[in-house]
Coordinates of C-alpha atoms in Angstrom, one line a residue:
X18 CA 257.2 12.6 131.9
X19 CA 260.4 12.5 130.5
X20 CA 263.2 10.4 132.1
X21 CA 266.4 12.9 132.7
X22 CA 268.3 9.3 132.5
X23 CA 266.9 9.2 129.0
X24 CA 267.7 12.8 128.3
X25 CA 271.0 12.5 129.2
X26 CA 271.6 9.3 127.0
X27 CA 270.2 10.5 124.1
X28 CA 272.3 14.1 124.4
X29 CA 275.5 11.7 125.0
X30 CA 274.8 10.1 121.3
X31 CA 273.4 13.4 119.7
X32 CA 275.2 16.0 121.4
X33 CA 278.4 16.9 119.7
X34 CA 276.5 16.9 116.2
X35 CA 273.8 19.3 117.9
X36 CA 275.3 20.9 120.8
X37 CA 272.8 23.9 120.5
X38 CA 270.2 21.3 121.3
X39 CA 266.8 21.4 120.1
X40 CA 267.2 24.7 118.1
X41 CA 269.9 23.0 116.0
X42 CA 268.2 20.0 115.2
X43 CA 264.7 22.1 113.8
X44 CA 267.3 24.3 112.1
X45 CA 269.1 20.8 110.7
X46 CA 265.6 19.6 109.5
X47 CA 264.5 22.8 108.5
X48 CA 266.8 23.8 105.8
X49 CA 267.5 22.5 102.7
X50 CA 269.9 25.0 101.6
X51 CA 272.3 22.1 101.6
X52 CA 270.3 20.4 98.3
X53 CA 268.2 22.5 97.0
X54 CA 271.3 25.4 95.9
X55 CA 271.1 23.3 92.7
X56 CA 268.1 25.5 92.2
X57 CA 270.2 28.9 91.8
X58 CA 269.4 29.1 88.3
X59 CA 266.0 28.3 87.8
X60 CA 265.5 30.8 91.3
X61 CA 266.9 33.4 89.3
X62 CA 265.7 33.4 86.2
X63 CA 261.9 32.8 88.1
X64 CA 262.9 36.1 90.0
X65 CA 263.4 38.1 86.6
X66 CA 260.7 37.6 85.1
X67 CA 258.3 38.3 87.7
X68 CA 260.2 42.0 88.8
X69 CA 259.7 42.1 85.0
X70 CA 256.2 41.6 85.3
X71 CA 255.7 43.8 88.2
X72 CA 257.0 46.6 86.5
X73 CA 254.8 46.5 83.4
X74 CA 251.9 45.6 85.7
X75 CA 252.9 49.0 87.6
X76 CA 253.6 47.4 90.5
X77 CA 256.6 48.0 91.2
X78 CA 258.9 50.7 89.5
X79 CA 260.8 50.5 85.9
X80 CA 264.2 51.7 88.9
X81 CA 263.8 49.1 91.1
X82 CA 262.7 46.5 88.5
X83 CA 266.3 47.2 86.6
X84 CA 268.3 47.1 89.9
X85 CA 266.6 43.7 91.3
X86 CA 267.5 42.4 86.8
X87 CA 271.2 43.6 87.7
X88 CA 271.2 42.5 90.9
X89 CA 269.6 39.0 90.3
X90 CA 272.3 38.7 87.9
X91 CA 275.6 39.6 89.7
X92 CA 274.3 36.9 92.4
X93 CA 274.2 34.2 89.6
X94 CA 277.6 35.6 88.5
X95 CA 278.3 35.1 91.9
X96 CA 277.3 31.6 92.3
X97 CA 279.1 30.2 89.4
X98 CA 282.4 32.2 90.0
X99 CA 281.7 29.7 93.5
X100 CA 282.0 33.4 95.3
X101 CA 278.4 32.8 96.9
X102 CA 278.3 31.5 100.7
X103 CA 275.1 29.6 101.4
X104 CA 273.7 30.2 104.9
X105 CA 271.7 27.7 106.6
X106 CA 270.2 30.5 108.8
X107 CA 268.8 31.1 105.4
X108 CA 267.0 28.2 105.2
X109 CA 266.7 27.7 101.1
X110 CA 267.7 29.2 98.1
X111 CA 264.8 31.0 97.9
X112 CA 265.9 33.7 101.4
X113 CA 269.6 33.0 100.4
X114 CA 269.3 34.9 96.7
X115 CA 266.8 37.2 97.9
X116 CA 268.9 38.4 101.1
X117 CA 271.5 38.6 98.9
X118 CA 270.5 41.1 96.5
X119 CA 269.1 43.1 99.5
X120 CA 272.9 43.6 100.2
X121 CA 273.5 44.3 96.6
X122 CA 270.6 46.9 95.6
X123 CA 269.3 47.7 99.3
X124 CA 265.2 48.6 99.1
X125 CA 264.5 47.4 95.9
X126 CA 265.3 43.8 96.7
X127 CA 262.3 43.9 99.4
X128 CA 260.0 44.3 96.9
X129 CA 261.1 41.3 95.0
X130 CA 258.7 39.1 96.8
X131 CA 255.2 41.0 96.0
X132 CA 252.7 38.9 94.7
X133 CA 254.2 36.2 95.2
X134 CA 254.8 33.1 98.1
X135 CA 258.0 30.5 98.7
X136 CA 255.2 27.9 97.8
X137 CA 254.9 29.0 94.4
X138 CA 258.6 30.1 93.9
X139 CA 259.5 26.3 94.9
X140 CA 256.7 25.4 92.1
X141 CA 257.9 27.3 89.6
X142 CA 261.9 26.9 90.0
X143 CA 261.7 22.6 90.9
X144 CA 258.7 22.8 87.6
X145 CA 261.6 24.4 85.6
X146 CA 264.5 22.4 86.4
X147 CA 262.6 18.7 86.0
X148 CA 261.5 20.3 82.7
X149 CA 265.8 20.3 81.8
X150 CA 266.2 17.1 83.0
X151 CA 263.9 15.8 80.8
X152 CA 265.7 17.8 78.1
X153 CA 269.0 16.1 78.9
X154 CA 267.2 12.7 79.3
X155 CA 266.0 13.0 75.4
X156 CA 269.3 13.7 74.5
X157 CA 270.7 11.0 76.6
X158 CA 268.7 8.7 75.2
X159 CA 268.7 9.5 71.1
X160 CA 272.6 9.5 71.9
X161 CA 272.5 6.0 73.0
X162 CA 269.9 5.0 70.6
X163 CA 272.6 6.0 67.7
X164 CA 274.5 4.0 69.1
X165 CA 273.0 1.0 69.5
X166 CA 271.7 2.0 65.8
X167 CA 276.0 1.8 64.5
X168 CA 275.7 -1.8 65.6
X169 CA 272.3 -2.9 64.4
X170 CA 273.6 -1.6 61.0
X171 CA 276.6 -3.1 61.1
X172 CA 275.7 -6.4 61.9
X173 CA 272.2 -6.5 60.4
X174 CA 272.9 -10.2 58.6
X175 CA 274.9 -11.8 61.7
X176 CA 273.5 -14.9 63.1
X177 CA 272.8 -15.2 66.9
X178 CA 270.5 -17.0 69.3
X179 CA 267.5 -15.8 69.8
X180 CA 266.9 -16.5 73.9
X181 CA 263.5 -17.6 75.8
X182 CA 264.4 -18.2 79.7
X183 CA 267.7 -17.7 78.6
X184 CA 267.8 -21.5 76.8
X185 CA 268.3 -20.9 73.2
X186 CA 265.2 -20.9 71.3
X187 CA 265.6 -19.3 67.3
X188 CA 267.9 -17.7 66.0
X189 CA 268.0 -14.7 65.3
X190 CA 270.4 -11.5 64.3
X191 CA 272.3 -9.4 65.8
X192 CA 270.9 -6.6 64.1
X193 CA 267.4 -7.5 65.4
X194 CA 268.8 -7.3 69.0
X195 CA 270.2 -4.3 69.0
X196 CA 267.2 -2.9 67.2
X197 CA 265.5 -3.5 69.9
X198 CA 266.9 -2.0 71.9
X199 CA 266.3 1.5 70.1
X200 CA 262.3 0.7 70.7
X201 CA 262.7 0.4 74.0
X202 CA 264.8 3.7 74.5
X203 CA 262.6 5.5 71.9
X204 CA 259.5 4.9 74.3
X205 CA 261.1 5.9 77.5
X206 CA 262.0 9.0 74.8
X207 CA 259.1 9.4 74.2
X208 CA 257.3 9.4 78.0
X209 CA 260.6 12.0 79.1
X210 CA 258.7 14.2 76.0
X211 CA 255.0 13.6 76.9
X212 CA 255.7 14.5 80.8
X213 CA 257.4 17.2 79.6
X214 CA 254.7 18.6 77.6
X215 CA 252.3 17.9 80.4
X216 CA 254.5 19.9 83.0
X217 CA 254.5 22.9 80.7
X218 CA 252.8 25.1 82.9
X219 CA 253.7 27.9 85.4
X220 CA 252.5 27.7 89.2
X221 CA 254.4 31.2 89.6
X222 CA 251.8 33.9 90.8
X223 CA 249.4 31.6 92.9
X224 CA 251.4 32.7 95.7
X225 CA 250.5 30.7 98.6
X226 CA 247.5 28.7 97.7
X227 CA 244.8 31.3 97.1
X228 CA 246.5 33.7 94.1
X229 CA 246.7 37.1 95.1
X230 CA 245.1 40.9 95.1
X231 CA 247.9 42.4 93.4
X232 CA 247.0 42.6 89.0
X233 CA 249.8 40.1 88.3
X234 CA 249.9 39.3 84.8
X235 CA 250.6 35.2 84.5
X236 CA 250.4 35.5 81.2
X237 CA 253.3 36.9 81.2
X238 CA 255.9 34.9 83.5
X239 CA 254.6 31.6 81.9
X240 CA 255.7 33.1 78.6
X241 CA 259.0 34.6 80.0
X242 CA 260.3 30.9 81.0
X243 CA 259.1 29.2 78.4
X244 CA 255.6 27.4 79.6
X245 CA 252.8 27.1 77.1
X246 CA 250.2 28.9 79.4
X247 CA 250.0 28.8 83.7
X248 CA 248.6 26.6 85.5
X249 CA 244.5 27.7 86.3
X250 CA 243.8 26.9 89.4
X251 CA 246.2 28.0 92.7
X252 CA 245.7 25.8 95.2
X253 CA 246.6 22.6 92.8
X254 CA 249.8 24.9 91.7
X255 CA 251.3 25.3 94.6
X256 CA 250.7 21.2 96.0
X257 CA 251.1 19.8 92.1
X258 CA 254.4 17.1 92.4
X259 CA 253.0 15.0 89.7
X260 CA 255.4 16.7 87.3
X261 CA 258.4 15.2 89.3
X262 CA 256.2 11.8 89.9
X263 CA 256.3 11.4 86.2
X264 CA 259.6 11.8 85.1
X265 CA 260.2 9.8 88.0
X266 CA 258.4 7.6 86.6
X267 CA 259.7 8.0 82.9
X268 CA 263.0 7.6 84.7
X269 CA 262.1 4.4 86.3
X270 CA 261.5 2.7 83.1
X271 CA 263.8 3.6 81.0
X272 CA 266.9 2.6 84.3
X273 CA 265.0 -0.8 84.1
X274 CA 265.7 -1.2 80.3
X275 CA 268.8 0.5 81.2
X276 CA 269.6 -2.5 83.6
X277 CA 268.3 -5.7 81.4
X278 CA 270.9 -4.2 78.5
X279 CA 274.1 -4.2 81.8
X280 CA 273.3 -7.7 82.7
X281 CA 272.6 -9.1 78.7
X282 CA 276.7 -7.2 78.8
X283 CA 277.3 -9.3 82.0
X284 CA 276.4 -13.1 80.7
X285 CA 277.8 -12.1 77.3
X286 CA 281.0 -11.1 77.6
X287 CA 281.6 -13.9 80.0
X288 CA 284.3 -16.8 78.9
X289 CA 281.1 -18.8 78.6
X290 CA 279.1 -16.9 76.3
X291 CA 282.3 -15.1 75.0
X292 CA 279.8 -13.2 72.5
X293 CA 281.0 -9.6 73.1
X294 CA 284.3 -8.0 74.3
X295 CA 284.4 -4.6 76.2
X296 CA 286.7 -2.0 75.9
X297 CA 289.4 -1.6 78.5
X298 CA 287.5 2.1 79.2
X299 CA 284.4 -0.4 81.4
X300 CA 285.7 -2.9 82.6
X301 CA 288.4 -4.3 85.7
X302 CA 290.9 -6.9 86.5
X303 CA 291.1 -8.9 89.2
X304 CA 293.7 -7.8 92.3
X305 CA 294.6 -12.1 92.0
X306 CA 293.6 -14.1 89.4
X307 CA 295.5 -12.1 86.4
X308 CA 293.3 -13.4 83.4
X309 CA 290.0 -11.6 84.8
X310 CA 288.4 -8.9 82.2
X311 CA 285.5 -8.1 84.9
X312 CA 282.8 -5.7 83.1
X313 CA 282.0 -3.8 86.4
X314 CA 280.6 -1.0 84.4
X315 CA 278.0 -2.9 83.6
X316 CA 278.0 -4.1 86.7
X317 CA 277.6 -0.9 88.5
X318 CA 275.1 0.4 86.8
X319 CA 272.9 -2.6 87.2
X320 CA 273.2 -1.7 91.1
X321 CA 273.0 1.9 90.7
X322 CA 269.6 2.3 88.6
X323 CA 268.0 1.1 91.6
X324 CA 268.4 4.1 93.0
X325 CA 265.9 5.7 90.4
X326 CA 263.0 3.3 91.3
X327 CA 263.6 3.9 94.7
X328 CA 263.6 8.0 94.8
X329 CA 260.3 7.1 92.7
X330 CA 258.8 5.3 95.7
X331 CA 259.9 7.6 98.1
X332 CA 258.0 10.7 96.7
X333 CA 254.9 8.1 95.5
X334 CA 254.8 7.7 99.9
X335 CA 255.8 11.2 100.3
X336 CA 252.7 12.7 98.2
X337 CA 250.7 9.3 99.1
X338 CA 248.9 11.1 102.3
X339 CA 248.8 15.1 101.9
X340 CA 245.6 16.5 101.8
X341 CA 245.7 20.5 100.1
X342 CA 247.6 22.0 99.8
X343 CA 251.3 22.6 100.8
X344 CA 253.0 20.7 103.7
X345 CA 256.7 20.3 104.5
X346 CA 256.9 17.1 103.8
X347 CA 256.8 18.3 100.0
X348 CA 260.6 19.7 101.2
X349 CA 261.3 16.2 101.1
X350 CA 261.1 15.8 97.1
X351 CA 264.1 18.0 95.9
X352 CA 266.8 14.8 97.2
X353 CA 265.2 12.1 95.7
X354 CA 265.2 14.1 92.3
X355 CA 268.2 15.0 92.1
X356 CA 270.2 12.0 93.0
X357 CA 267.8 9.9 90.2
X358 CA 268.3 12.7 87.6
X359 CA 271.8 12.7 88.7
X360 CA 271.9 8.5 88.1
X361 CA 270.0 8.6 85.0
X362 CA 272.4 10.5 83.1
X363 CA 275.1 8.6 84.5
X364 CA 273.9 5.5 83.4
X365 CA 272.6 6.8 80.1
X366 CA 276.5 8.2 79.3
X367 CA 278.2 5.0 80.3
X368 CA 275.9 2.2 78.3
X369 CA 276.1 5.2 75.1
X370 CA 280.0 4.7 75.6
X371 CA 280.0 0.8 76.0
X372 CA 277.4 0.1 73.7
X373 CA 279.6 2.2 71.1
X374 CA 283.2 0.4 72.0
X375 CA 281.7 -2.9 72.5
X376 CA 283.0 -5.4 69.9
X377 CA 281.0 -8.8 68.7
X378 CA 282.5 -12.1 68.8
X379 CA 280.6 -12.6 65.3
X380 CA 281.9 -16.3 64.9
X381 CA 281.1 -17.1 68.3
X382 CA 277.5 -15.2 68.0
X383 CA 276.9 -18.1 65.0
X384 CA 278.2 -20.9 66.3
X385 CA 276.0 -20.7 69.1
X386 CA 272.5 -19.7 67.0
X387 CA 273.5 -22.9 65.6
X388 CA 273.8 -25.1 68.7
X389 CA 270.6 -26.1 70.9
X390 CA 268.3 -26.7 68.1
X391 CA 267.4 -23.4 67.7
X392 CA 265.9 -24.8 64.0
X393 CA 263.7 -26.8 65.4
X394 CA 260.4 -24.5 65.1
X395 CA 261.8 -24.0 61.4
X396 CA 261.6 -27.3 60.6
X397 CA 258.0 -27.6 62.3
X398 CA 257.1 -24.6 60.0
X399 CA 258.8 -26.7 57.2
X400 CA 256.5 -30.0 57.7
X401 CA 253.1 -27.4 58.0
X402 CA 253.8 -25.6 54.9
X403 CA 255.4 -29.0 53.1
X404 CA 253.5 -31.8 54.0
X405 CA 250.2 -30.3 55.4
X406 CA 250.4 -31.3 59.1
X407 CA 248.3 -29.2 60.9
X408 CA 251.3 -27.4 64.0
X409 CA 250.1 -29.7 66.5
X410 CA 251.2 -33.2 65.1
X411 CA 254.7 -30.9 63.4
X412 CA 255.2 -30.2 66.4
X413 CA 255.1 -34.0 67.8
X414 CA 257.1 -35.0 64.9
X415 CA 260.1 -32.4 65.3
X416 CA 259.8 -32.9 69.0
X417 CA 260.9 -36.7 68.4
X418 CA 263.2 -36.1 66.1
X419 CA 264.7 -33.5 68.6
X420 CA 264.9 -36.2 71.2
X421 CA 266.4 -38.0 68.4
X422 CA 269.0 -35.6 67.9
X423 CA 270.0 -34.8 71.8
X424 CA 270.7 -38.9 72.1
X425 CA 272.6 -39.2 69.2
X426 CA 274.5 -36.1 70.5
X427 CA 273.8 -34.2 67.2
X428 CA 272.3 -30.8 66.1
X429 CA 268.7 -31.5 63.5
X430 CA 271.1 -30.4 60.7
X431 CA 273.0 -33.2 61.6
X432 CA 270.5 -36.2 61.2
X433 CA 270.2 -38.1 58.3
X434 CA 267.0 -38.3 55.9
X435 CA 266.6 -41.9 56.5
X436 CA 266.6 -40.9 60.0
X437 CA 264.0 -38.3 59.8
X438 CA 261.5 -40.7 57.4
X439 CA 261.7 -42.9 60.3
X440 CA 259.7 -41.0 62.4
X441 CA 257.7 -39.3 59.2
X442 CA 258.1 -40.9 56.1
X443 CA 257.4 -37.5 54.4
X444 CA 259.8 -35.9 54.8
X445 CA 262.5 -35.5 51.8
X446 CA 265.6 -33.8 51.5
X447 CA 264.4 -31.0 51.1
X448 CA 263.5 -30.2 54.7
X449 CA 267.6 -29.5 55.4
X450 CA 267.5 -26.8 53.3
X451 CA 265.2 -24.6 56.8
X452 CA 267.9 -26.1 59.0
X453 CA 270.4 -23.6 58.6
X454 CA 270.7 -20.6 60.6
X455 CA 271.5 -18.3 57.9
X456 CA 267.9 -19.9 55.5
X457 CA 265.7 -19.8 59.2
X458 CA 266.4 -15.9 59.9
X459 CA 266.1 -15.3 55.9
X460 CA 262.6 -16.6 56.6
X461 CA 261.3 -14.9 58.8
X462 CA 260.0 -11.3 56.8
X463 CA 256.9 -10.8 58.4
X464 CA 256.6 -7.0 59.8
X465 CA 258.8 -6.5 62.7
X466 CA 261.3 -10.1 62.0
X467 CA 264.7 -10.8 62.3
X468 CA 264.8 -10.9 58.7
X469 CA 268.5 -8.8 57.6
X470 CA 265.6 -7.0 55.4
X471 CA 263.1 -6.0 57.8
X472 CA 266.2 -5.3 59.9
X473 CA 267.6 -2.9 57.5
X474 CA 264.5 -0.8 57.1
X475 CA 264.0 -1.0 60.0
X476 CA 267.7 1.2 60.7
X477 CA 266.5 3.4 57.9
X478 CA 263.5 4.0 59.8
X479 CA 264.9 4.9 63.1
X480 CA 268.1 6.8 61.1
X481 CA 265.7 9.2 59.4
X482 CA 263.6 9.7 62.5
X483 CA 266.8 10.7 64.1
X484 CA 268.6 12.7 62.1

């Protein structure tokens, strides 16, 4: 039994917002027009294709189909012109459009819903919208890849430190580091392309869940909307949200890549590194410290992109407990996906701007590359090649020399030949040729290596692929 005191307390908490009681609460829970109005263009396109098909099949008269088609264009114009009034009482974009259509064309508007349900209607609208977002992401990724390619081409032979554990490891080239992100974002592009191919089937005509007894032509509507084919199972058609999950999964991996480079920009632009300088477009100052130039755009992206992963987890959580077919839970698929898509596109655009504008500090990169015993591996490799030492023995000799240099407060190339020979008598003056960072990067000629020759090859390959 409900405690009237508790009820009064609850009403005091939310009664001002929901003055009409439970009916208003149900309306607020049930209505989706506040967010699914973003599907208006897809909803109208799907309805126009459906009406044309109904007429072609003799289910709808040509005059009614013509009126519906023209009326839907009027609705589209009203929405795009900001003249359309969306109604919460009509719940969603489908009923809002259909209601206004009926006001415009009369009885014909009521015939539009023949042979379909809101279940397959929302499935095709949402699939069309997500397909458009895949296209937008692919385009955004290609612009970002071109920005990284331009940076790589400008500094294909600039030496910089390569890191593991954020500790100096071996010298690499700036061009090679930039090309690593081209490869990452190319994989992201391929994931969106692959997801787009798989989602390009049309659920329209599956109706509520079992198909329809009307003699519709699903292949015609699929072709009209740019799909490869209609979906093959009506139950799956209305309950499937894999297309959104695949988009979000690809978006999450892409967001992770964007966030990784944002982190590098934050580190690289610090006074301790000074590897890059970000333009004023992407930085802010401090209200109290005049010397500060904060990489706020990179920091905000690093944070914002977590929302994409959050949306992915949220939709997986919605879908994991749903038996076939449609459940109202699935109304929660859109807000998360909309927000993730918006966040991803903002991230791609901002990162493209930052990469295009950033200026690398060539001398600072080279100085950093020469520190931290970065050519130790080159020394070990030389001991193997020149003296025939087993690599484990060469590793031990090199480690001893690094310890000697560290104790003396110098780098490996600054050790004298006599000091080196005190560790291994076979070391000759030829060793100094491999200890310079320029020589180190030039020697890494294996496929995919950091040698400028290999970097230039990869740049050319990707420029041709994106042409």
